[in-house]
Amino acid sequence: MDIESLIAKLHPLERQVLPVLKENKTLSAICKASKLQEIEVIRSLQWLENKGVLKINTSVTKEVNLDKNGLFYKKEGLPEKIFLGVLDNEFKGLNVITKKSKLSREEVNACIGLLKKRNAIDVTKKEDILHIKITKEGEKILGEKSPEEEFLEMKFPMKLEDIKDQKTFGEFKKRKELIKVDEIKKVSIELTELGLDLSSRDLGGEVVNRLTSGMLKDGSWKDKNFRSYDVEINVPSINRGKKHFVNEAVKYIRSIWLEMGFQEMSGNYVQSAFWDLDALFVPQDHPAREMQDTFYLNGKAELPGLWEKVKDVHETGGDTGSKGWGYKFSEDETRKVLLRTHTTVLSAQTISQLKKEDLPAKFFAIGKVFRNEALDWKHLFEFNQVEGIVIDPNANLKHLKGYLTQFYKKMGFTKVRMRPAHFPYTEPSLEVDVFHPVRKEWIELGGAGIFRPEVVKPLLGFDCPVIAWGQGMGRIISEYWKITDIRDLYKNDLKQIREMKTWLR
Amino acid sequence: MPTVTLNKTEFEKLVGKELPLEQLKDRISMLGTDLEGIEGEEIKVEIFPNRPDLLSEQGFARAFSSFIGVKTGLREYNVESSGMKVIVDSSVTMRPFTACAIVKGLSFTDEKIREIMQIQEKLATTHGRNRKKSAYGIYPAKKIKFPIRYIAKNPKDVLFKPLGFDEEVTADEIIETHPKGKTYKNITEGWEKYPFFIDAEDNVMCMLPFTNSEDTGKVELDTTEVFVECTGTDLQNVMVALNIIVTTLADMGGKIYSVDIEYPDQKITTPNLKPPEMEIDLNLINKLLGLELKEKDAKDLLEKMGYGYESGKVKIPAYRADILHQVDLAEDIAIAYGYENFIEEIPNVATIGKENPLEKFMEKIRDILIGLQLIEVKNFHLTTKEDLTEKIHCKEEPISLQNAIGEHNHLRNKIFSSLLKNLQENQHHEYPQNIFEIGRIFESGKTETGVVETENLAIALCHDKVDFTQIKQILDVVAKSLGLTVSIKETEHPSFIRGRVGKIFMNNIPIGLIGEIHPEVLGLWTIQVPIAILEINLEKLFSFLV
């Protein structure tokens, strides 16, 4: 960067600091000279260092100072001297001595310990009370200036390394709030060649940091010199409002089916076994109906008028040309209330509302379905399914492959494969796989097929091919966002939601 | 789903052709079974529940051999009469049907014995619905004296030695102490008597649906003739089970002999391996599949699936349980044709797409809230009772599930408790945390199922300086964006701070709740940042727009 554009980008704080740097090298001096606060000076020095204008040197020195008690003793004398001063050649009771000395209990105790060690006092105990008298040695000490007193008389603050009487320093450090050692951080600067050059230049008078509406109103912006920013620098991050990423995908999937001319179906999560299972010709003793697979609720559902037709189909095939399941249909079973196990229940309900003149018709739904499973990295007890039906007298298996191929193309998968499968309500039944272009393997996404006449005729009133699919979406959605634990789709971690990239299809 | 494990060498011998591994894998998948894996000599295949006839290596090889064109068409099995009899007593009302057969000329190895035991087990699990609908037994025929009686007796009065026991016990002990007794006891709920097979010398052969006798019901290495019985609640089901078992034994090298079954009111001879016939309408099949098959093509394809075909009529193998309608034949024709050979096609049919208006409305609400910098969360509809009651100081009972295996066993009746949970779990992340959710809530009411479902919106603002004003501002923006006005009337609610909670009204109709969460409630969630909440009924809000 040339020096001119460097000058243009200088922040007002930098501009204020720069001119004083030639004369002032320490932080305190720079603060004083620039009339800025320390924090402002530190910030601008850091910026200038980043620009290669100067080098910041930080040194730490240790400084010794008198603390609270130290200052007091310097003025009033050391407590051990005061204590010695009130003693006699004869034993006197501690209470009397303490009172006379005006020292605190704590100080008195400290003095007794200290003076005993120096043989300055004799201590005896009479009737459980301490009695003390001064010794010869004590009188000598009292008459001389002690090293401690000399220490106190020194000029503080002192550098730690300048202290000669290390013995007294060591003792004082042990005593309460007598002396303290402070760490003094000294910041000084050293101008680089660039800095020397810069500090002797004219920085071009006042620069303006922010364009204000005031300047715009009075036109004063015309006379201003605007500071250039460093536009390449990182800025603090901010957050935006955000849709849940699963809903972003759901929205896209809805748009695909709408584009292809499908109408959206919706309906309840709580359904009767009749709609969820029996209307779809799932035999009443089918293993999937058992308690471990389906969530049941208390209560008995009301049945629609056409339930007896469905009953006939189960028992004998009714008028569908089927043999039926050949058992006795249980009304009790069909009235059970459950959480829908597939969105195909919506297809059954939709078909039951259609008339001949509504055909051909195409419907889709994206909705939650429920399975009685424990939560783990591969299983959720509720998850999204994409459902579709085409009720068209001319519909066939090739169309089914056509619609699904289109759909998956739009989801980013160009190769779709059908494999034979089995579902009680479709014949033919098939499993749909898509080819994962990166992992180079087929992934299984869900079932499809043509509804059996045993399903269609009782609901619609006449037979008509209905091609149908119910595809799981969890895998594709997880795949898109590289989620490997399916629970992460619904863990509602705000950091995850905030940082998840947008659905870009 | 049940699986069948094939030994590659044995399987290829049965099929009559060796295929390269990749082709073998591909063909297995395209037959309508799921290849689970190949490990060394072992091929593990998942069988769909509609094809119990594929549960044995023999049955699977039979179908596969046809499918790849080695041995196509209907397999004929000869049945001769054994002249033996099973007499069904009128007392077996709890399990009234049986079908039996004798198979001779077998030779067993330990491996083969294990195999036929497994086939029985897998069949009973799937086709027999865990023995409830039907169960099966195989006995060394030479140890049995005919005629056999199928009769129900009080278990206290019957003494015999069940499989795996070395002394006789009374039959009622079996229910409590035999492993199979414990497993299948639930099927027999309410039974006073239990069905037994008892031979002409009064030897108990088995107790149903539990176990055979150790003395007469155990196939051993020197067994060459077996007696097979199937019992159950549905004659058709029992007959098909017998057919699957005897054709498997026949494919192992046995010869099938029939048994006369004398019911109190009729006499039948089993097994009946005569293939049932079904008429087929080729036009309908072609229409359904989008193909233009000629009769000859259809015949070839049907034969690849093991059927016979003659002038418009399909002969269905007697071991197939799943052919109810000619659409079932259409599927097999499609499988034989090859699902991979169907070319996708988009028909030229004009239909108009249509969004669900409520979904569309909810999407608009989302957009408004995103504009206010809120983050959408998505919680489960199932949650714990504690989160919906104690932890928000509420008493209303949420709707419970009867049988949830996890702890999430109640349907939520409000969303904001889910939001509190989210805010509890996100305390280590950056604030403000302003979140919302659109989703369903569940309450009891007058509907077909007794449950009313409503789409609700809940918003939670959570940061150090949050207050009632801010949440009210959001409500106002939402209402204003929709061209609606809402009003608030002070109310009391145990989840909120007194004097800082209101009911939201639109045209004098209550549509929701707004306020600051009570510190005690925050404490229950260990949340240390204040929260303001609103929750409204979006369907009511929507109803004012249309």
XYZ file of C-alpha atoms in Angstrom, chain A:
505
model
C 0.000 0.000 0.000
C 1.432 3.404 -0.882
C 1.727 5.992 1.826
C -0.990 8.202 0.350
C -3.726 5.583 0.571
C -2.395 4.596 3.985
C -2.983 8.163 5.111
C -6.438 8.195 3.548
C -7.450 5.103 5.526
C -6.254 6.391 8.894
C -8.878 6.366 11.589
C -9.445 9.668 13.415
C -7.882 8.189 16.545
C -4.799 7.210 14.588
C -4.615 10.723 13.186
C -4.682 12.162 16.677
C -1.995 9.843 17.990
C 0.441 9.899 15.067
C 1.727 13.499 15.424
C 2.831 13.009 19.056
C 4.709 9.788 18.480
C 7.977 11.370 17.465
C 8.320 13.053 20.845
C 6.581 10.554 23.072
C 7.447 6.904 23.398
C 5.645 5.670 26.496
C 1.961 5.032 26.799
C 1.405 7.551 29.535
C 3.289 10.215 27.658
C 1.333 9.500 24.459
C -1.941 9.701 26.358
C -0.972 12.994 27.879
C 0.265 14.473 24.642
C -2.639 13.281 22.469
C -5.281 14.050 25.123
C -6.878 10.697 24.466
C -7.947 8.037 26.939
C -5.640 5.126 27.485
C -8.039 2.633 25.820
C -8.270 4.796 22.716
C -4.505 5.147 22.515
C -3.998 1.392 22.929
C -6.491 0.654 20.134
C -4.928 3.102 17.708
C -1.404 1.901 18.535
C -2.540 -1.657 17.753
C -4.003 -0.558 14.418
C -0.829 1.315 13.584
C 1.260 -1.684 14.513
C -0.856 -3.835 12.134
C -0.100 -1.321 9.395
C 3.620 -1.611 10.056
C 3.917 1.961 11.327
C 5.347 1.117 14.712
C 6.335 -1.656 17.043
C 4.838 -1.920 20.509
C 7.179 -3.026 23.286
C 5.711 -4.202 26.519
C 7.894 -4.609 29.590
C 6.940 -5.631 33.073
C 8.743 -4.334 36.210
C 8.086 -5.190 39.844
C 7.646 -2.271 42.201
C 7.611 -2.357 45.980
C 5.285 -0.017 47.867
C 4.209 0.436 51.458
C 0.781 -0.997 52.096
C -1.886 0.289 54.475
C -0.157 -0.750 57.700
C 3.264 0.159 56.347
C 2.195 3.738 55.781
C 0.638 3.871 59.259
C 3.727 2.499 61.006
C 5.950 4.878 59.155
C 3.971 7.713 60.685
C 3.225 6.303 64.158
C 6.133 3.943 64.679
C 6.364 0.193 64.626
C 4.059 -1.588 67.129
C 6.929 -3.603 68.668
C 8.704 -0.374 69.558
C 5.545 1.092 71.063
C 4.983 -2.093 73.010
C 8.546 -2.099 74.398
C 8.124 1.516 75.331
C 5.264 0.873 77.759
C 7.021 -1.995 79.604
C 8.732 -1.769 83.029
C 11.578 -3.636 84.673
C 8.969 -5.406 86.771
C 6.280 -7.778 85.568
C 3.053 -6.088 84.653
C -0.228 -7.662 83.640
C -1.001 -7.887 79.925
C -4.280 -6.027 80.256
C -2.580 -3.026 81.730
C 0.138 -3.102 79.076
C -2.311 -3.436 76.208
C -4.417 -0.561 77.447
C -1.416 1.655 77.827
C -0.006 0.795 74.374
C -3.315 1.465 72.549
C -2.475 -1.451 70.258
C -5.026 -3.987 69.089
C -5.166 -7.466 70.581
C -3.873 -8.871 67.334
C -0.919 -6.479 67.214
C -0.086 -7.176 70.852
C 0.017 -10.917 70.227
C 2.277 -10.385 67.204
C 4.598 -8.140 69.279
C 4.875 -10.708 72.115
C 5.911 -13.402 69.630
C 8.406 -11.154 67.881
C 9.998 -9.656 71.018
C 10.294 -13.010 72.774
C 12.267 -14.296 69.824
C 14.691 -11.383 70.184
C 14.982 -11.889 73.964
C 13.635 -8.368 74.480
C 10.995 -9.402 77.033
C 10.399 -11.903 79.846
C 6.992 -13.503 80.037
C 5.441 -15.288 82.983
C 2.001 -16.462 83.929
C 0.298 -15.412 87.161
C -3.218 -16.609 88.000
C -3.716 -17.455 84.349
C -2.836 -13.961 83.161
C 0.325 -13.165 81.200
C 2.773 -10.822 82.899
C 5.570 -9.182 80.986
C 8.696 -7.140 81.751
C 11.440 -5.643 79.578
C 14.955 -7.203 79.512
C 18.355 -5.599 79.169
C 18.424 -6.587 75.551
C 15.013 -4.981 75.231
C 16.189 -1.710 76.592
C 19.076 -1.772 74.133
C 16.725 -2.369 71.229
C 14.457 0.394 72.422
C 17.315 2.829 72.384
C 18.543 2.100 68.859
C 17.135 2.609 65.400
C 16.188 -0.848 64.112
C 16.695 -2.103 60.498
C 12.900 -2.222 60.193
C 12.644 1.470 60.968
C 15.370 2.185 58.455
C 13.498 0.156 55.839
C 10.344 2.176 56.423
C 12.203 5.416 55.988
C 13.289 4.572 52.450
C 11.666 6.305 49.480
C 8.889 4.332 47.883
C 8.022 3.100 45.315
C 11.195 1.189 44.879
C 12.182 -1.230 42.216
C 12.324 -4.753 43.538
C 15.892 -5.250 42.440
C 17.023 -2.080 44.277
C 16.090 -3.405 47.709
C 19.256 -4.290 49.664
C 17.888 -5.404 53.025
C 16.349 -8.614 51.790
C 15.995 -10.005 55.351
C 13.682 -7.204 56.494
C 11.882 -7.276 53.142
C 11.224 -10.981 53.680
C 9.878 -10.373 57.214
C 7.733 -7.454 56.132
C 6.225 -9.505 53.343
C 5.019 -12.003 55.929
C 3.395 -9.294 58.041
C -0.155 -8.173 57.409
C -0.603 -5.434 54.780
C 2.786 -3.926 55.476
C 4.296 -3.884 52.009
C 3.045 -4.862 48.556
C 4.715 -5.746 45.264
C 2.984 -4.431 42.133
C 3.587 -5.556 38.596
C 3.934 -2.508 36.401
C 3.352 -2.998 32.729
C 5.160 -0.424 30.668
C 4.142 0.061 27.080
C 6.457 1.934 24.819
C 6.663 2.280 21.112
C 9.301 2.407 18.509
C 8.548 3.939 15.126
C 9.466 1.977 12.039
C 10.961 3.634 8.998
C 7.447 3.938 7.622
C 6.374 5.431 10.923
C 9.143 7.984 10.948
C 8.162 8.996 7.462
C 4.471 9.110 8.321
C 4.812 11.041 11.553
C 6.604 13.857 9.790
C 3.945 14.191 7.106
C 0.913 16.386 6.884
C -2.055 14.095 7.483
C -4.287 16.435 5.563
C -6.288 18.178 8.219
C -9.599 16.909 9.568
C -11.030 13.654 8.195
C -14.549 12.480 8.729
C -15.344 8.973 9.780
C -19.091 8.867 9.304
C -21.368 10.578 6.841
C -24.214 12.020 8.884
C -27.655 13.166 7.930
C -26.711 16.552 9.378
C -23.946 16.895 6.767
C -26.386 15.922 4.050
C -28.976 18.425 5.254
C -26.636 21.387 5.427
C -24.409 20.318 2.539
C -21.320 20.469 4.746
C -20.224 17.065 3.442
C -18.816 18.861 0.422
C -15.976 20.326 2.507
C -15.211 17.133 4.321
C -12.414 14.745 3.834
C -13.783 11.215 4.277
C -11.557 8.611 5.689
C -11.057 5.560 3.484
C -11.928 2.265 5.140
C -9.975 -0.918 4.994
C -12.724 -2.684 3.082
C -10.876 -5.966 3.086
C -10.940 -6.355 6.839
C -13.223 -8.875 8.634
C -16.276 -7.459 10.348
C -18.173 -8.885 13.356
C -20.824 -11.452 12.353
C -24.551 -10.813 12.672
C -27.541 -13.164 12.647
C -30.592 -13.216 10.446
C -34.099 -14.486 10.884
C -34.336 -17.975 9.475
C -36.786 -20.661 8.552
C -36.079 -24.094 9.932
C -34.006 -25.868 7.299
C -36.365 -28.851 7.134
C -39.173 -26.451 6.225
C -37.015 -24.920 3.507
C -36.746 -28.350 1.930
C -40.461 -29.047 2.455
C -41.321 -25.787 0.731
C -39.232 -26.753 -2.263
C -40.785 -30.202 -2.464
C -44.252 -28.641 -2.376
C -43.294 -26.362 -5.241
C -42.207 -29.334 -7.366
C -45.577 -31.057 -7.092
C -47.476 -27.815 -7.578
C -45.497 -27.179 -10.753
C -46.475 -30.618 -11.980
C -50.161 -29.828 -11.518
C -50.821 -31.628 -8.232
C -53.317 -30.416 -5.634
C -52.261 -30.369 -2.003
C -53.976 -32.705 0.467
C -54.009 -32.223 4.205
C -55.627 -33.941 7.120
C -55.408 -35.054 10.702
C -52.545 -36.790 12.432
C -55.010 -38.614 14.661
C -56.970 -41.084 12.554
C -59.073 -44.176 12.878
C -57.657 -47.585 12.034
C -60.417 -47.607 9.462
C -58.919 -44.818 7.371
C -55.288 -45.515 8.093
C -55.365 -49.268 7.544
C -58.685 -50.937 6.693
C -59.629 -48.606 3.855
C -56.203 -49.480 2.444
C -56.973 -53.193 2.633
C -54.315 -53.847 5.269
C -55.436 -57.147 6.778
C -56.642 -56.772 10.335
C -54.116 -59.308 11.564
C -51.221 -57.647 9.735
C -48.135 -57.529 11.957
C -47.669 -53.783 11.389
C -50.946 -53.117 13.193
C -49.596 -54.497 16.399
C -48.935 -52.338 19.366
C -45.170 -52.204 18.924
C -45.422 -50.475 15.555
C -48.362 -48.126 15.814
C -49.241 -45.507 18.434
C -52.776 -46.042 19.694
C -54.953 -43.569 21.610
C -57.868 -44.247 23.903
C -61.377 -44.068 22.532
C -63.334 -45.409 19.584
C -63.648 -43.541 16.310
C -66.850 -42.885 14.424
C -66.974 -44.557 11.035
C -68.004 -43.055 7.713
C -70.970 -44.493 5.817
C -68.838 -46.453 3.410
C -67.242 -48.588 6.115
C -69.479 -51.535 5.380
C -68.275 -51.652 1.800
C -64.726 -51.853 3.085
C -65.825 -54.575 5.481
C -67.281 -56.593 2.590
C -64.109 -56.263 0.583
C -62.040 -57.545 3.505
C -64.365 -60.454 4.143
C -65.239 -61.636 0.639
C -63.746 -59.206 -1.846
C -67.180 -57.581 -2.290
C -67.797 -56.609 -5.892
C -64.114 -56.050 -6.717
C -63.457 -59.470 -8.220
C -61.124 -60.257 -5.313
C -61.297 -63.176 -2.923
C -60.845 -60.829 0.023
C -58.987 -61.867 3.163
C -61.634 -64.400 4.045
C -61.920 -63.491 7.716
C -64.568 -61.845 9.805
C -63.985 -58.091 9.815
C -63.735 -56.661 13.313
C -65.617 -53.442 13.918
C -63.787 -53.048 17.183
C -60.436 -53.129 15.411
C -61.467 -50.655 12.726
C -62.708 -48.143 15.305
C -59.356 -47.938 17.059
C -57.843 -44.459 17.214
C -54.195 -44.069 16.228
C -51.530 -41.663 15.014
C -51.339 -41.978 11.259
C -48.636 -44.399 10.185
C -48.436 -43.074 6.649
C -49.745 -40.145 4.610
C -51.487 -42.706 2.413
C -54.412 -42.233 4.785
C -54.894 -38.817 3.146
C -54.964 -40.432 -0.279
C -57.704 -42.802 0.861
C -59.765 -39.919 2.234
C -59.222 -37.848 -0.891
C -60.285 -40.671 -3.196
C -63.474 -41.121 -1.189
C -64.444 -37.504 -1.976
C -63.965 -37.715 -5.746
C -66.589 -38.026 -8.460
C -66.223 -39.353 -11.989
C -66.191 -35.865 -13.496
C -63.228 -34.863 -11.284
C -60.934 -37.252 -13.117
C -58.150 -37.267 -14.059
C -56.848 -35.750 -10.854
C -53.485 -35.560 -9.159
C -52.825 -34.958 -5.462
C -49.838 -34.699 -3.156
C -49.178 -34.225 0.533
C -46.137 -33.649 2.671
C -46.777 -34.469 6.263
C -45.726 -36.028 9.484
C -46.280 -39.721 10.114
C -45.690 -41.655 13.316
C -44.076 -44.969 14.226
C -43.754 -46.379 17.694
C -39.988 -46.429 17.791
C -37.355 -45.391 20.261
C -35.324 -42.392 19.204
C -31.852 -43.195 17.871
C -29.492 -41.965 15.159
C -31.406 -43.820 12.455
C -34.976 -43.692 13.769
C -37.455 -40.993 14.661
C -40.926 -41.600 16.039
C -42.294 -38.881 13.789
C -40.990 -37.971 10.370
C -42.026 -36.435 7.063
C -43.459 -38.395 4.196
C -44.187 -37.236 0.663
C -47.353 -38.730 -0.712
C -48.771 -38.606 -4.190
C -51.648 -40.123 -6.140
C -52.778 -39.876 -9.724
C -56.346 -41.001 -10.344
C -56.558 -41.414 -14.052
C -58.453 -44.038 -16.094
C -55.356 -44.284 -18.313
C -52.705 -44.300 -15.572
C -50.143 -47.082 -15.690
C -46.883 -48.269 -14.201
C -44.793 -46.290 -16.701
C -46.467 -43.069 -15.609
C -45.609 -43.889 -12.021
C -41.967 -44.187 -12.967
C -42.307 -40.998 -15.028
C -43.653 -38.840 -12.195
C -41.142 -40.123 -9.681
C -38.234 -39.734 -12.090
C -39.224 -36.117 -12.686
C -39.538 -35.465 -8.991
C -36.175 -36.928 -8.117
C -34.495 -35.128 -10.998
C -35.639 -31.894 -9.431
C -34.283 -33.149 -6.125
C -30.883 -33.655 -7.737
C -30.969 -37.367 -8.501
C -30.897 -38.238 -12.159
C -31.107 -42.009 -11.896
C -34.220 -43.634 -10.452
C -34.765 -47.361 -10.178
C -37.840 -49.425 -9.307
C -37.560 -52.754 -7.539
C -40.335 -55.191 -6.670
C -41.685 -54.798 -3.148
C -44.774 -55.633 -1.190
C -47.473 -53.457 0.367
C -50.952 -54.712 1.126
C -52.628 -51.820 -0.701
C -50.719 -51.735 -3.993
C -50.316 -54.235 -6.778
C -47.887 -53.974 -8.451
C -45.846 -52.710 -5.489
C -42.440 -51.267 -5.852
C -39.559 -49.837 -3.949
C -38.000 -46.660 -5.325
C -34.219 -46.166 -5.224
C -32.203 -43.213 -6.437
C -28.550 -43.331 -7.372
C -26.307 -41.234 -5.173
C -23.915 -39.484 -7.563
C -21.142 -39.025 -4.998
C -21.385 -42.150 -2.919
C -22.055 -44.193 -6.080
C -24.716 -46.322 -4.496
C -28.474 -46.771 -4.622
C -30.434 -45.320 -1.738
C -33.852 -46.640 -0.846
C -36.442 -43.897 -0.479
C -39.849 -45.465 -0.169
C -42.723 -47.370 -1.604
C -44.983 -46.874 -4.578
C -47.411 -48.815 -6.690
C -50.883 -48.966 -8.162
C -53.694 -49.148 -5.623
C -55.508 -52.467 -5.537
C -59.138 -52.506 -6.729
C -59.959 -53.620 -3.170
C -58.823 -50.139 -2.082
C -60.162 -48.003 -4.902
C -63.595 -49.400 -5.620
C -65.176 -49.104 -2.168
C -63.830 -45.543 -1.787
C -64.399 -44.197 -5.283
C -67.466 -46.209 -6.163
C -65.938 -47.567 -9.358
C -62.630 -49.059 -10.350
C -59.949 -46.809 -11.762
C -56.173 -47.081 -11.782
C -54.638 -44.969 -9.032
C -50.888 -44.699 -9.041
C -49.529 -43.858 -5.634
C -46.320 -43.268 -3.708
C -45.249 -42.563 -0.183
C -41.632 -41.555 0.028
C -39.516 -40.858 3.078
C -37.875 -37.465 2.965
C -35.589 -37.633 6.000
C -32.750 -39.298 4.152
C -32.670 -36.879 1.235
C -32.943 -33.874 3.506
C -30.198 -35.143 5.826
C -28.077 -35.994 2.840
C -28.356 -32.458 1.494
C -27.079 -30.944 4.715
C -24.623 -33.766 5.395
C -26.411 -34.754 8.570
C -25.563 -38.281 9.653
C -27.584 -38.517 12.851
C -31.229 -38.152 11.884
C -32.070 -36.701 15.316
C -30.048 -33.624 14.302
C -32.904 -32.647 11.981
C -35.027 -31.751 15.005
C -32.534 -30.966 17.758
C -33.279 -27.234 17.469
C -29.770 -26.137 18.176
C -29.856 -22.418 17.375
C -26.220 -22.305 16.329
C -26.879 -25.141 13.884
C -30.021 -23.468 12.486
C -28.299 -20.083 12.230
C -25.270 -21.456 10.446
C -26.966 -23.988 8.162
C -26.642 -22.962 4.552
C -29.781 -22.137 2.634
C -31.585 -24.828 0.597
C -30.281 -23.981 -2.843
C -32.328 -26.177 -5.157
